[in-house]
mmCIF file of C-alpha atoms in Angstrom:
data_model
loop_
_atom_site.group_PDB
_atom_site.id
_atom_site.type_symbol
_atom_site.label_atom_id
_atom_site.label_comp_id
_atom_site.label_asym_id
_atom_site.label_seq_id
_atom_site.Cartn_x
_atom_site.Cartn_y
_atom_site.Cartn_z
ATOM 1 C CA MET A 1 0.972 -26.836 13.718
ATOM 2 C CA ASP A 2 3.718 -29.029 12.253
ATOM 3 C CA GLU A 3 1.461 -29.773 9.274
ATOM 4 C CA ILE A 4 0.998 -26.062 8.575
ATOM 5 C CA LEU A 5 4.750 -25.458 8.681
ATOM 6 C CA LYS A 6 5.272 -28.261 6.144
ATOM 7 C CA THR A 7 2.580 -26.927 3.817
ATOM 8 C CA PRO A 8 3.924 -24.976 0.853
ATOM 9 C CA ASN A 9 3.281 -21.219 0.994
ATOM 10 C CA LEU A 10 1.137 -21.389 -2.123
ATOM 11 C CA VAL A 11 -1.355 -23.699 -0.436
ATOM 12 C CA LEU A 12 -1.571 -21.387 2.582
ATOM 13 C CA GLU A 13 -1.883 -18.343 0.351
ATOM 14 C CA ASN A 14 -4.709 -20.011 -1.620
ATOM 15 C CA GLU A 15 -6.566 -20.884 1.590
ATOM 16 C CA LEU A 16 -6.273 -17.303 2.801
ATOM 17 C CA PHE A 17 -7.262 -15.969 -0.628
ATOM 18 C CA LYS A 18 -10.532 -17.898 -0.330
ATOM 19 C CA LYS A 19 -11.078 -15.889 2.862
ATOM 20 C CA ARG A 20 -10.404 -12.660 0.876
ATOM 21 C CA HIS A 21 -6.783 -12.063 1.972
ATOM 22 C CA ILE A 22 -4.163 -10.763 -0.474
ATOM 23 C CA PHE A 23 -0.469 -10.379 0.351
ATOM 24 C CA LEU A 24 1.800 -7.674 -1.094
ATOM 25 C CA ASN A 25 5.131 -8.722 0.396
ATOM 26 C CA SER A 26 7.746 -7.973 -2.235
ATOM 27 C CA PRO A 27 9.013 -5.086 -4.351
ATOM 28 C CA ILE A 28 6.256 -3.604 -6.499
ATOM 29 C CA ASP A 29 6.732 -4.221 -10.209
ATOM 30 C CA PHE A 30 4.365 -4.778 -13.118
ATOM 31 C CA GLU A 31 4.252 -8.555 -12.662
ATOM 32 C CA LEU A 32 3.176 -8.208 -9.018
ATOM 33 C CA THR A 33 0.713 -5.478 -9.993
ATOM 34 C CA GLU A 34 -0.969 -7.776 -12.501
ATOM 35 C CA LYS A 35 -1.286 -10.490 -9.836
ATOM 36 C CA ILE A 36 -2.702 -8.095 -7.196
ATOM 37 C CA ASN A 37 -5.141 -6.462 -9.636
ATOM 38 C CA LEU A 38 -6.407 -9.828 -10.880
ATOM 39 C CA MET A 39 -6.949 -10.959 -7.293
ATOM 40 C CA LEU A 40 -8.841 -7.753 -6.451
ATOM 41 C CA LEU A 41 -11.090 -8.196 -9.487
ATOM 42 C CA ASN A 42 -11.654 -11.862 -8.731
ATOM 43 C CA LEU A 43 -12.641 -11.219 -5.130
ATOM 44 C CA GLU A 44 -14.894 -8.346 -6.107
ATOM 45 C CA SER A 45 -16.652 -10.532 -8.679
ATOM 46 C CA ASN A 46 -17.453 -12.988 -5.865
ATOM 47 C CA SER A 47 -18.876 -10.250 -3.630
ATOM 48 C CA ASP A 48 -18.695 -6.498 -4.027
ATOM 49 C CA SER A 49 -19.883 -5.876 -0.460
ATOM 50 C CA LYS A 50 -17.543 -8.095 1.585
ATOM 51 C CA PRO A 51 -14.195 -6.506 2.470
ATOM 52 C CA ILE A 52 -10.916 -7.552 0.908
ATOM 53 C CA PHE A 53 -7.931 -7.686 3.274
ATOM 54 C CA LEU A 54 -4.684 -6.432 1.674
ATOM 55 C CA HIS A 55 -1.632 -7.218 3.835
ATOM 56 C CA ILE A 56 1.392 -5.066 2.977
ATOM 57 C CA SER A 57 5.040 -5.458 3.970
ATOM 58 C CA SER A 58 7.085 -4.100 1.076
ATOM 59 C CA PRO A 59 10.013 -1.784 0.357
ATOM 60 C CA GLY A 60 8.009 -0.151 -2.458
ATOM 61 C CA GLY A 61 8.912 -0.177 -6.100
ATOM 62 C CA ILE A 62 7.832 1.202 -9.454
ATOM 63 C CA VAL A 63 5.535 4.205 -9.010
ATOM 64 C CA TYR A 64 3.448 3.511 -12.133
ATOM 65 C CA ALA A 65 2.881 -0.097 -11.049
ATOM 66 C CA GLY A 66 1.766 1.073 -7.617
ATOM 67 C CA LEU A 67 -0.555 3.672 -9.104
ATOM 68 C CA SER A 68 -2.196 0.876 -11.096
ATOM 69 C CA ILE A 69 -2.966 -0.976 -7.849
ATOM 70 C CA ILE A 70 -4.338 2.242 -6.334
ATOM 71 C CA ASP A 71 -6.554 2.809 -9.378
ATOM 72 C CA MET A 72 -7.895 -0.731 -9.049
ATOM 73 C CA ILE A 73 -8.593 -0.347 -5.307
ATOM 74 C CA GLU A 74 -10.415 2.921 -5.962
ATOM 75 C CA THR A 75 -12.357 1.458 -8.910
ATOM 76 C CA ILE A 76 -13.787 -1.705 -7.385
ATOM 77 C CA ASN A 77 -16.879 -1.537 -5.183
ATOM 78 C CA ALA A 78 -15.668 -3.979 -2.524
ATOM 79 C CA PRO A 79 -14.080 -2.235 0.456
ATOM 80 C CA VAL A 80 -10.342 -2.852 0.783
ATOM 81 C CA TYR A 81 -8.860 -2.905 4.273
ATOM 82 C CA THR A 82 -5.088 -2.477 4.348
ATOM 83 C CA TYR A 83 -2.813 -3.985 6.985
ATOM 84 C CA ALA A 84 0.792 -2.786 7.352
ATOM 85 C CA THR A 85 3.442 -4.879 9.070
ATOM 86 C CA GLY A 86 7.229 -4.759 9.091
ATOM 87 C CA LEU A 87 8.319 -2.097 6.617
ATOM 88 C CA VAL A 88 5.834 -0.281 4.404
ATOM 89 C CA ALA A 89 7.958 2.037 2.304
ATOM 90 C CA SER A 90 7.834 4.258 -0.728
ATOM 91 C CA MET A 91 5.067 3.158 -3.140
ATOM 92 C CA ALA A 92 3.853 0.514 -0.676
ATOM 93 C CA ALA A 93 3.157 3.316 1.819
ATOM 94 C CA ILE A 94 1.059 5.153 -0.765
ATOM 95 C CA ILE A 95 -0.929 1.976 -1.564
ATOM 96 C CA PHE A 96 -1.490 1.396 2.150
ATOM 97 C CA ALA A 97 -2.927 4.923 2.476
ATOM 98 C CA VAL A 98 -5.880 4.259 0.139
ATOM 99 C CA GLY A 99 -7.416 1.480 2.233
ATOM 100 C CA ASP A 100 -11.006 1.962 3.337
ATOM 101 C CA LYS A 101 -9.754 0.986 6.802
ATOM 102 C CA ARG A 102 -6.022 1.108 7.509
ATOM 103 C CA TYR A 103 -4.372 -0.897 10.284
ATOM 104 C CA MET A 104 -0.699 -0.900 11.312
ATOM 105 C CA GLY A 105 1.277 -3.188 13.571
ATOM 106 C CA LYS A 106 2.708 -1.321 16.549
ATOM 107 C CA ASN A 107 6.292 -2.010 15.395
ATOM 108 C CA THR A 108 5.676 -1.217 11.727
ATOM 109 C CA ARG A 109 7.904 1.374 10.073
ATOM 110 C CA TYR A 110 6.329 3.599 7.432
ATOM 111 C CA MET A 111 8.589 5.463 5.000
ATOM 112 C CA ILE A 112 7.715 8.025 2.367
ATOM 113 C CA HIS A 113 9.979 10.000 0.055
ATOM 114 C CA GLN A 114 9.980 11.693 -3.306
ATOM 115 C CA PRO A 115 10.184 9.580 -6.462
ATOM 116 C CA SER A 116 13.678 8.841 -7.703
ATOM 117 C CA GLY A 117 14.912 8.526 -11.228
ATOM 118 C CA GLY A 118 18.015 8.382 -13.305
ATOM 119 C CA ALA A 119 17.599 10.857 -16.134
ATOM 120 C CA ILE A 120 20.215 10.341 -18.841
ATOM 121 C CA GLY A 121 20.468 11.232 -22.490
ATOM 122 C CA LYS A 122 19.746 14.485 -24.287
ATOM 123 C CA LEU A 123 19.094 17.523 -22.120
ATOM 124 C CA SER A 124 15.522 17.830 -23.421
ATOM 125 C CA ASP A 125 14.841 14.172 -22.523
ATOM 126 C CA MET A 126 16.347 14.697 -19.074
ATOM 127 C CA GLN A 127 14.075 17.716 -18.530
ATOM 128 C CA THR A 128 11.058 15.631 -19.536
ATOM 129 C CA SER A 129 12.051 12.966 -16.984
ATOM 130 C CA ILE A 130 12.537 15.598 -14.278
ATOM 131 C CA ASP A 131 9.144 17.152 -15.042
ATOM 132 C CA GLU A 132 7.506 13.726 -14.795
ATOM 133 C CA ALA A 133 9.230 13.003 -11.457
ATOM 134 C CA ILE A 134 7.920 16.335 -10.112
ATOM 135 C CA ARG A 135 4.423 15.447 -11.325
ATOM 136 C CA LEU A 136 4.618 12.042 -9.615
ATOM 137 C CA LYS A 137 5.713 13.710 -6.373
ATOM 138 C CA GLU A 138 2.617 15.931 -6.552
ATOM 139 C CA VAL A 139 0.372 12.948 -7.314
ATOM 140 C CA THR A 140 1.652 10.890 -4.385
ATOM 141 C CA ALA A 141 1.409 13.878 -2.010
ATOM 142 C CA GLU A 142 -2.176 14.447 -3.153
ATOM 143 C CA ILE A 143 -3.072 10.796 -2.542
ATOM 144 C CA LEU A 144 -1.625 10.955 0.972
ATOM 145 C CA ALA A 145 -3.322 14.280 1.763
ATOM 146 C CA ASP A 146 -6.710 13.153 0.429
ATOM 147 C CA ASN A 147 -6.600 9.935 2.437
ATOM 148 C CA SER A 148 -5.143 11.334 5.659
ATOM 149 C CA GLY A 149 -7.925 13.822 6.327
ATOM 150 C CA LYS A 150 -5.502 15.511 8.739
ATOM 151 C CA THR A 151 -2.256 16.395 7.000
ATOM 152 C CA PRO A 152 -2.295 19.071 4.276
ATOM 153 C CA LYS A 153 -0.560 18.490 0.956
ATOM 154 C CA ASP A 154 2.050 21.230 1.513
ATOM 155 C CA GLU A 155 3.162 19.559 4.768
ATOM 156 C CA ILE A 156 3.358 16.182 3.006
ATOM 157 C CA LEU A 157 5.430 17.702 0.196
ATOM 158 C CA LYS A 158 7.962 18.854 2.823
ATOM 159 C CA MET A 159 8.011 15.362 4.320
ATOM 160 C CA LEU A 160 8.722 13.900 0.865
ATOM 161 C CA GLU A 161 11.945 15.915 0.426
ATOM 162 C CA LYS A 162 13.988 13.134 2.045
ATOM 163 C CA ASP A 163 13.388 9.649 3.406
ATOM 164 C CA CYS A 164 10.825 10.181 6.158
ATOM 165 C CA PHE A 165 10.471 7.240 8.550
ATOM 166 C CA LEU A 166 7.430 7.218 10.820
ATOM 167 C CA SER A 167 6.236 4.989 13.637
ATOM 168 C CA SER A 168 2.700 3.652 13.767
ATOM 169 C CA ASP A 169 1.887 6.218 16.489
ATOM 170 C CA GLU A 170 3.122 9.038 14.250
ATOM 171 C CA CYS A 171 1.093 7.661 11.331
ATOM 172 C CA LEU A 172 -2.012 7.596 13.506
ATOM 173 C CA LYS A 173 -1.515 11.264 14.481
ATOM 174 C CA LEU A 174 -0.955 12.289 10.854
ATOM 175 C CA GLY A 175 -4.006 10.356 9.627
ATOM 176 C CA PHE A 176 -1.951 7.872 7.594
ATOM 177 C CA CYS A 177 -3.537 4.952 9.480
ATOM 178 C CA ASP A 178 -6.812 4.451 11.321
ATOM 179 C CA GLU A 179 -5.824 2.021 14.048
ATOM 180 C CA ILE A 180 -2.793 0.326 15.552
ATOM 181 C CA MET A 181 -3.330 -3.423 15.628
ATOM 182 C CA THR A 182 -3.316 -5.448 18.808
ATOM 183 C CA ALA A 183 -4.376 -9.048 19.151
ATOM 184 C CA LYS A 184 -7.443 -8.077 21.110
ATOM 185 C CA LYS A 185 -8.621 -5.154 18.934
ATOM 186 C CA VAL A 186 -8.420 -6.204 15.303
ATOM 187 C CA ARG A 187 -10.069 -9.340 14.019
ATOM 188 C CA ILE A 188 -9.425 -10.223 10.417
#
């Protein structure tokens, strides 16, 4: 065990990547999106039938960057199983929702809310930014509704009005996850 603790994270991450594990553990931006999407494509090119395990613990980030990851997950043929631990918030929560199988730790917190923005400038430009933020709210609500199978879009839109924190049990009831992880139930 001491050897593992002394091993740089990159070595451990590479070993786990060979076993089809990807980690999304930081704010979502375009640089991280490029890394995640390249990993998804690489793993799919090795086998489009073996599952890819995407581990998520992130405060969220840029909506467009997250939507790029979602598009990639939905485009590749390999199944993607998502695992939520710690905090899965904002755009990370939406990415988690598109997994072919979705697992949450029992102490995981899941948070969704409407997109935020800082419209400045000419009034017409501000209106354009507001219209786009409304469109993104609809898009994220649709993704959650489509993948929950239980919670209708209009209910999700109400939940998005403010920061909405949910436990893993609540996520299970709403259809936002498929199973709560325990050491004995989920084998990765």
